[in-house]
PDB file of N, CA and C in Angstrom:
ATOM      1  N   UNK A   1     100.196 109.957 102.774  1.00 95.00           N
ATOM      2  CA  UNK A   1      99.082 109.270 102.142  1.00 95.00           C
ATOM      3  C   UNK A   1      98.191 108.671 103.214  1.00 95.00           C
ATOM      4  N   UNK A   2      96.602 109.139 103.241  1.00 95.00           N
ATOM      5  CA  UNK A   2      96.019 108.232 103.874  1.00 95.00           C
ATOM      6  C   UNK A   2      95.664 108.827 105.135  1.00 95.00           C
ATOM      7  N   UNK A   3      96.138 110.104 105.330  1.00 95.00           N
ATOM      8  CA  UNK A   3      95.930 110.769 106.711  1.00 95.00           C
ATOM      9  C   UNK A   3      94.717 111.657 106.656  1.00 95.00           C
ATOM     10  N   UNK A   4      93.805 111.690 108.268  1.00 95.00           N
ATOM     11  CA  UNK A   4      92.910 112.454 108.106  1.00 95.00           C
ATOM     12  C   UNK A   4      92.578 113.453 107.193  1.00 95.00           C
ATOM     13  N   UNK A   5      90.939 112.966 106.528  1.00 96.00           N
ATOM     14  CA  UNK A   5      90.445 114.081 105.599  1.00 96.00           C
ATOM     15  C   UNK A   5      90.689 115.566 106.323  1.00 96.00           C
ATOM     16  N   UNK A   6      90.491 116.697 105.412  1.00 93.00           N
ATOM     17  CA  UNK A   6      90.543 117.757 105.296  1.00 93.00           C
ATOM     18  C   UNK A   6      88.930 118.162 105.884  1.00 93.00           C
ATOM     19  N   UNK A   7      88.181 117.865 106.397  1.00 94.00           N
ATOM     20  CA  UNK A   7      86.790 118.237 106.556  1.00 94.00           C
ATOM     21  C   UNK A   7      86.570 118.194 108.155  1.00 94.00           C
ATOM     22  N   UNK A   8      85.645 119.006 109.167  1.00 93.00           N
ATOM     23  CA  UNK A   8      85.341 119.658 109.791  1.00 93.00           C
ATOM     24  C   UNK A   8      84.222 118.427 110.307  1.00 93.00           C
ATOM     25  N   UNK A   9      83.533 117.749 109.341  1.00 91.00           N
ATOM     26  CA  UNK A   9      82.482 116.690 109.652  1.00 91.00           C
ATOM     27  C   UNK A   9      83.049 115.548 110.138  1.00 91.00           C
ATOM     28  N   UNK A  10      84.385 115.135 109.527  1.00 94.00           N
ATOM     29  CA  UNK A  10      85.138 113.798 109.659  1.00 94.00           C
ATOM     30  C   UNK A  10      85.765 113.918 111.263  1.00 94.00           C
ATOM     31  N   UNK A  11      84.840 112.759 112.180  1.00 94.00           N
ATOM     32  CA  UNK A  11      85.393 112.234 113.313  1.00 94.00           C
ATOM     33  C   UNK A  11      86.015 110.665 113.602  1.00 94.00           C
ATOM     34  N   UNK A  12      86.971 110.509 112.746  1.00 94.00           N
ATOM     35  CA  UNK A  12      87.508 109.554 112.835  1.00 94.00           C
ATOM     36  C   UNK A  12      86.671 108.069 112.238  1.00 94.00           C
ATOM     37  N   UNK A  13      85.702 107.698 111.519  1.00 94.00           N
ATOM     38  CA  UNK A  13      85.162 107.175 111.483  1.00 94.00           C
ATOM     39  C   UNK A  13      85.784 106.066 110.045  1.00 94.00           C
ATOM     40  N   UNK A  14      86.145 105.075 109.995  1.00 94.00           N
ATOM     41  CA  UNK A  14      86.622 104.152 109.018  1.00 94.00           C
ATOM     42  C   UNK A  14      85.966 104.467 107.633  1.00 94.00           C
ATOM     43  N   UNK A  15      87.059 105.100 107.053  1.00 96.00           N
ATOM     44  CA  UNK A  15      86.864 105.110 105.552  1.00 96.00           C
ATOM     45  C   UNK A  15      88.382 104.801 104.979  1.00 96.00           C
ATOM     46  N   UNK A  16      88.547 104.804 103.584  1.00 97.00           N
ATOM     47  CA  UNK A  16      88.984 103.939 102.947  1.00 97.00           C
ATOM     48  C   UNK A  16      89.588 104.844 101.696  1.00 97.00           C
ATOM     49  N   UNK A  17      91.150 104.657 101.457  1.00 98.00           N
ATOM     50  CA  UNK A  17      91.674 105.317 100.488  1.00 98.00           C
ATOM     51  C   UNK A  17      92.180 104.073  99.743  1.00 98.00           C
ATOM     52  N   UNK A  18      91.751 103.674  98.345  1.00 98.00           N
ATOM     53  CA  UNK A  18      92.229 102.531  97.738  1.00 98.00           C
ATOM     54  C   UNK A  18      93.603 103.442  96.342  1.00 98.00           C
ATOM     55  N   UNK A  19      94.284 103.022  96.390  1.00 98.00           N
ATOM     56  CA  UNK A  19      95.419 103.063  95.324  1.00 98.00           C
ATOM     57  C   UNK A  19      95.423 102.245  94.269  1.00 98.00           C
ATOM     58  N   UNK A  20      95.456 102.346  92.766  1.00 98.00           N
ATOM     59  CA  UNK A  20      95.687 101.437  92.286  1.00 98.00           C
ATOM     60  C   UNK A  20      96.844 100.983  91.864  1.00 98.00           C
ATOM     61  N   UNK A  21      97.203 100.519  90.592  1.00 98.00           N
ATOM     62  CA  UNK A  21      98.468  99.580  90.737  1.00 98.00           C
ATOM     63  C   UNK A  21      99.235 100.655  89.058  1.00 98.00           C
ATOM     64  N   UNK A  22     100.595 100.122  89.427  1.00 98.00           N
ATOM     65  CA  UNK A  22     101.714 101.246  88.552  1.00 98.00           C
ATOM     66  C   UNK A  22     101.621 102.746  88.527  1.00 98.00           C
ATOM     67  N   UNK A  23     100.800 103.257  89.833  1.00 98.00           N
ATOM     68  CA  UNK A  23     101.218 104.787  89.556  1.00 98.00           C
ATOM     69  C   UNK A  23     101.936 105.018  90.402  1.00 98.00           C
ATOM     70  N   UNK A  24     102.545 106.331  89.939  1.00 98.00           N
ATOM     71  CA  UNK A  24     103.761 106.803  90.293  1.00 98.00           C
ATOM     72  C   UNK A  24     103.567 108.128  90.857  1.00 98.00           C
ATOM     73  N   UNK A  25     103.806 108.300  92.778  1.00 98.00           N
ATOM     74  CA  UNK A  25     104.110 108.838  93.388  1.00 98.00           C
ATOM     75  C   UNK A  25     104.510 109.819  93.996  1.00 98.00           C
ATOM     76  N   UNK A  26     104.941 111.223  93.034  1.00 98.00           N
ATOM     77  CA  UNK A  26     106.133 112.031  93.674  1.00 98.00           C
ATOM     78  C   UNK A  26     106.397 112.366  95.003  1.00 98.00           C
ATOM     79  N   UNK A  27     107.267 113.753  95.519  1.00 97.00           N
ATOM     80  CA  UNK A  27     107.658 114.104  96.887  1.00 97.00           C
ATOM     81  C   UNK A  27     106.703 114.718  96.756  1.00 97.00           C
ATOM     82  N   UNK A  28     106.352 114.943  98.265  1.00 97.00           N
ATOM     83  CA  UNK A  28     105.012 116.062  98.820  1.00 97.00           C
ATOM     84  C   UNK A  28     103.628 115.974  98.204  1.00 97.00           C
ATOM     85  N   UNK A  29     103.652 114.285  97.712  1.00 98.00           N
ATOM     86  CA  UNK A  29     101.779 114.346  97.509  1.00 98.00           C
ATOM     87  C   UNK A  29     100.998 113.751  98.922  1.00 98.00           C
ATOM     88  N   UNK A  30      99.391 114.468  98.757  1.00 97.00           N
ATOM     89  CA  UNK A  30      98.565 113.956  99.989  1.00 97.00           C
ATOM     90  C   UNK A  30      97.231 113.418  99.345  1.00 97.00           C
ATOM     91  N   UNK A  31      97.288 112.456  99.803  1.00 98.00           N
ATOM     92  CA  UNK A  31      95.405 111.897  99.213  1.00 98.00           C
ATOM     93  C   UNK A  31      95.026 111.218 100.535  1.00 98.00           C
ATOM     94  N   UNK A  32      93.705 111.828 100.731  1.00 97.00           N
ATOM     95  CA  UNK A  32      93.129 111.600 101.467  1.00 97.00           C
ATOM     96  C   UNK A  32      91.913 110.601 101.687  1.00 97.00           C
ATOM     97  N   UNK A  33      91.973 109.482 102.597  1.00 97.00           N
ATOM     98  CA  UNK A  33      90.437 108.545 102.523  1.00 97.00           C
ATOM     99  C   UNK A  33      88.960 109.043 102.212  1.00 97.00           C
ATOM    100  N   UNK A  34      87.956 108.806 102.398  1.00 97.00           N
ATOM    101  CA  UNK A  34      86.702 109.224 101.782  1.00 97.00           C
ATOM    102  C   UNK A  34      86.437 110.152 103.121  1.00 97.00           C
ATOM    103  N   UNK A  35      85.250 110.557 103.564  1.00 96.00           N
ATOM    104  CA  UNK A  35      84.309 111.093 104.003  1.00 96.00           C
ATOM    105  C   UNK A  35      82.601 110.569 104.432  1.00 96.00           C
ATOM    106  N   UNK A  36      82.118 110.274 105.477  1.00 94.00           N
ATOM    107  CA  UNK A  36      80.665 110.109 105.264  1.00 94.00           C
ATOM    108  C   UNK A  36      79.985 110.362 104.467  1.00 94.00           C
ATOM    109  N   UNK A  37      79.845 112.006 104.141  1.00 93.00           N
ATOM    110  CA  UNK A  37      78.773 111.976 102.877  1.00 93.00           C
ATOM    111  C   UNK A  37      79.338 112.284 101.769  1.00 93.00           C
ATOM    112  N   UNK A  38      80.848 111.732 101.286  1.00 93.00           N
ATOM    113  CA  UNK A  38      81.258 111.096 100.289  1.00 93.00           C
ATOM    114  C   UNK A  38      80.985 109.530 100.219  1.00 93.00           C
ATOM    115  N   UNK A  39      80.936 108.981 100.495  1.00 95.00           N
ATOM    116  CA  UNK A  39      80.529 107.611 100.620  1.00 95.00           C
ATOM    117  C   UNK A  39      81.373 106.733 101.422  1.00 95.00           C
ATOM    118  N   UNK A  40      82.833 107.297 101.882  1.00 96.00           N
ATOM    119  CA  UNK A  40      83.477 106.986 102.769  1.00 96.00           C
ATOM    120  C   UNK A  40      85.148 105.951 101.656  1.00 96.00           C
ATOM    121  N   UNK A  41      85.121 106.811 100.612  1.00 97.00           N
ATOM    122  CA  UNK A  41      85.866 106.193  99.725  1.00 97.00           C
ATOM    123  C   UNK A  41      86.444 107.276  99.040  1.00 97.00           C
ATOM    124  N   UNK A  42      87.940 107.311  98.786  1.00 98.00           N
ATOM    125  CA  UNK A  42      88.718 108.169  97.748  1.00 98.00           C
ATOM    126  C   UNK A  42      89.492 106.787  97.049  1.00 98.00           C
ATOM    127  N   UNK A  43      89.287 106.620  95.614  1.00 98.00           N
ATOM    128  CA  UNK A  43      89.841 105.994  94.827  1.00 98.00           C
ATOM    129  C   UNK A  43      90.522 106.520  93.598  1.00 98.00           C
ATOM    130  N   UNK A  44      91.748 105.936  93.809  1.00 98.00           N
ATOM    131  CA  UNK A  44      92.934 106.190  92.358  1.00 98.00           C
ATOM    132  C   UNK A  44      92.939 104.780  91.671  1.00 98.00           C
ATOM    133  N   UNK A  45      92.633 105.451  90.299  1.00 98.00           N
ATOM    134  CA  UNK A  45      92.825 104.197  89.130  1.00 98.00           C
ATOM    135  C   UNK A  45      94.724 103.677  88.757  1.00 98.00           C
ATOM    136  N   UNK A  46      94.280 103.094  87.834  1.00 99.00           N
ATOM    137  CA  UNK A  46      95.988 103.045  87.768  1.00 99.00           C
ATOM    138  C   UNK A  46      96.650 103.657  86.735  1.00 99.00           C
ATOM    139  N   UNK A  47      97.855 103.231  86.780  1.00 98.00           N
ATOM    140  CA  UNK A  47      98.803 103.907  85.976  1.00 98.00           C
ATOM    141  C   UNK A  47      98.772 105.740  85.816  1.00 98.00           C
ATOM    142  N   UNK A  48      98.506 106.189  87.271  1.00 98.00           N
ATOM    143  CA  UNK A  48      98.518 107.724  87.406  1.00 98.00           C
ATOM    144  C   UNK A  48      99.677 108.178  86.869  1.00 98.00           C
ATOM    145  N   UNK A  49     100.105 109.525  87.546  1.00 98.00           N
ATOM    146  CA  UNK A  49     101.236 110.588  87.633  1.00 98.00           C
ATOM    147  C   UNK A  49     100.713 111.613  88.786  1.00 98.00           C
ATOM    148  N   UNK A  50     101.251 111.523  89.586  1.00 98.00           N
ATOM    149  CA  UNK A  50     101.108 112.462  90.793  1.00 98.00           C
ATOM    150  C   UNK A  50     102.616 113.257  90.856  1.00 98.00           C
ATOM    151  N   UNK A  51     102.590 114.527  90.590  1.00 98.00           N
ATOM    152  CA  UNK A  51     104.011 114.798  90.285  1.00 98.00           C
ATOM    153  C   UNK A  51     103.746 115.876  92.124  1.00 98.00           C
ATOM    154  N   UNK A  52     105.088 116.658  92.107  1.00 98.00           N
ATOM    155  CA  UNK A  52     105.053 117.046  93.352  1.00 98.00           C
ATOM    156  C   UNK A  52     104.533 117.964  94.178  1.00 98.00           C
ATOM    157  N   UNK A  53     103.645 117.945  94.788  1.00 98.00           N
ATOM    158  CA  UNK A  53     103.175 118.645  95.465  1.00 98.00           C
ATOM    159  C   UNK A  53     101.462 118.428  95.434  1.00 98.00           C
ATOM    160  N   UNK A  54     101.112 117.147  94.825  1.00 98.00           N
ATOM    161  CA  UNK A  54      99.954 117.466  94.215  1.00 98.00           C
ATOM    162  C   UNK A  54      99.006 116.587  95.117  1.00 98.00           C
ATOM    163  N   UNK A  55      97.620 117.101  95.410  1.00 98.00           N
ATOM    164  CA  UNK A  55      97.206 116.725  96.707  1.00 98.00           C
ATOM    165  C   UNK A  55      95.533 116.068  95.670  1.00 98.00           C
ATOM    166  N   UNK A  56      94.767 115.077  96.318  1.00 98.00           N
ATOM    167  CA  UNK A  56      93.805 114.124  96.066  1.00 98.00           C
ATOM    168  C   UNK A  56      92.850 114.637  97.460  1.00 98.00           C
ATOM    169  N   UNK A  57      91.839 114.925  97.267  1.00 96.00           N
ATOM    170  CA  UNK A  57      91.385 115.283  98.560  1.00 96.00           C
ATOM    171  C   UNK A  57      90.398 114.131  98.618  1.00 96.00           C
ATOM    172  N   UNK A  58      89.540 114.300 100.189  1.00 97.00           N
ATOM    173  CA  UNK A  58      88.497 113.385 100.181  1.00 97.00           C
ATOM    174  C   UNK A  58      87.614 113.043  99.446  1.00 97.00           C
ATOM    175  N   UNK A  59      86.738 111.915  99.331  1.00 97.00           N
ATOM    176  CA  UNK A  59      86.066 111.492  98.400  1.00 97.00           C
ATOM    177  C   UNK A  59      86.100 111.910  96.886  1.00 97.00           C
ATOM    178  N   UNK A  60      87.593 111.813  96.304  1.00 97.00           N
ATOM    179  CA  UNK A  60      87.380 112.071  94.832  1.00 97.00           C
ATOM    180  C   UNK A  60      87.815 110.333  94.423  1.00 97.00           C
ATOM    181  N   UNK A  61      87.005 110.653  93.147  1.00 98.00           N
ATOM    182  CA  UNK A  61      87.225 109.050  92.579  1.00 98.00           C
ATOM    183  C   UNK A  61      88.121 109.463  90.928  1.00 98.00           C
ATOM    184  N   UNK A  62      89.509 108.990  90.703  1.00 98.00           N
ATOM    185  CA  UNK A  62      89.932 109.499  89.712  1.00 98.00           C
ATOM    186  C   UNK A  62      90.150 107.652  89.242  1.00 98.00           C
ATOM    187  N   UNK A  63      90.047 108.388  87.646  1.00 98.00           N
ATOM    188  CA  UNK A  63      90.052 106.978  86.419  1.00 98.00           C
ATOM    189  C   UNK A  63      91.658 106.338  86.341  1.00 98.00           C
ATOM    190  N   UNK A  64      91.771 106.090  85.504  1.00 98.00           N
ATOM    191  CA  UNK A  64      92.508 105.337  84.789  1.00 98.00           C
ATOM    192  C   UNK A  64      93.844 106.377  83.813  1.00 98.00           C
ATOM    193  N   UNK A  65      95.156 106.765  83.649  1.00 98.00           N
ATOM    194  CA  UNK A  65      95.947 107.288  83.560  1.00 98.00           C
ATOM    195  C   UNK A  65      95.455 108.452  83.453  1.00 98.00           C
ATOM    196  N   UNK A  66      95.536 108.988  85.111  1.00 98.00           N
ATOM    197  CA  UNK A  66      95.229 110.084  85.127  1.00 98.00           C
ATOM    198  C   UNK A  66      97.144 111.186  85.336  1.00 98.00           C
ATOM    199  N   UNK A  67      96.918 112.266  84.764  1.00 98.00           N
ATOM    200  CA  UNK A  67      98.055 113.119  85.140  1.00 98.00           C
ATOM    201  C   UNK A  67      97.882 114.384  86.643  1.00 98.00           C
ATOM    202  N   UNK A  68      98.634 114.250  87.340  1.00 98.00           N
ATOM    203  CA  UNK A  68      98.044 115.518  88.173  1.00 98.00           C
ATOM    204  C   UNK A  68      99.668 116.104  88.262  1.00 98.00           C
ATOM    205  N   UNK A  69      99.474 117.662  88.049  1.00 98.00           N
ATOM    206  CA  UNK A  69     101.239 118.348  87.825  1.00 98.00           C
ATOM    207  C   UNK A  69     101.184 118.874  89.007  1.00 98.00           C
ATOM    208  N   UNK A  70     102.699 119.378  88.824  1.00 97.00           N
ATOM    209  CA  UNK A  70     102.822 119.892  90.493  1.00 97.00           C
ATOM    210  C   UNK A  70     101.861 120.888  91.277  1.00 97.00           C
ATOM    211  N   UNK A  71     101.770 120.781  92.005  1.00 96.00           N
ATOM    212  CA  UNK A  71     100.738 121.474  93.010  1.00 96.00           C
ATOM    213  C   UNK A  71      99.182 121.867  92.697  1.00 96.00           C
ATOM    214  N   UNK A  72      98.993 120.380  91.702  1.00 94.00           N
ATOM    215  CA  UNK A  72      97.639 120.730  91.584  1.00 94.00           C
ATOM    216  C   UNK A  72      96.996 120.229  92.794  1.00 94.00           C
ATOM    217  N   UNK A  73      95.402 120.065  92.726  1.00 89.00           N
ATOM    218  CA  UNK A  73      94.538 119.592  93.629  1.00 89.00           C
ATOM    219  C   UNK A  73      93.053 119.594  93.324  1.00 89.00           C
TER     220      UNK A  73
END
């Protein structure tokens, strides 16, 4: 969680992956902080489901009980 975006533009520059509160985790998920011309923000609402394998890429902003199944993205 939280490790360099996936993008070619991103040089290290402070952005920001916020988590929210009661979601749940599985093995082998990746979400990644924002991006510059994402706005420099990837945000998870709460009470997710991240089941395994399932990856959040840069700058996505997901709501409020969201489901993601295995190896989505």
């Amino acid at each position: 969680l939280g490790t360099a975006p996936q993008d070619l533009k991103y040089h290290g520059e402070p952005s920001e992956l916020i988590i929210g509160n009661g979601n749940v985790i599985r093995e082998h998920v990746t979400m990644n902080p924002g991006t510059e011309g994402g706005g420099m923000l990837t945000k998870i609402g709460d009470n997710c489901l991240f089941m395994m394998g399932a990856h959040v890429a840069h700058d996505c902003i997901l709501g409020n009980h969201v489901i993601l199944v295995n190896q989505a993205t």
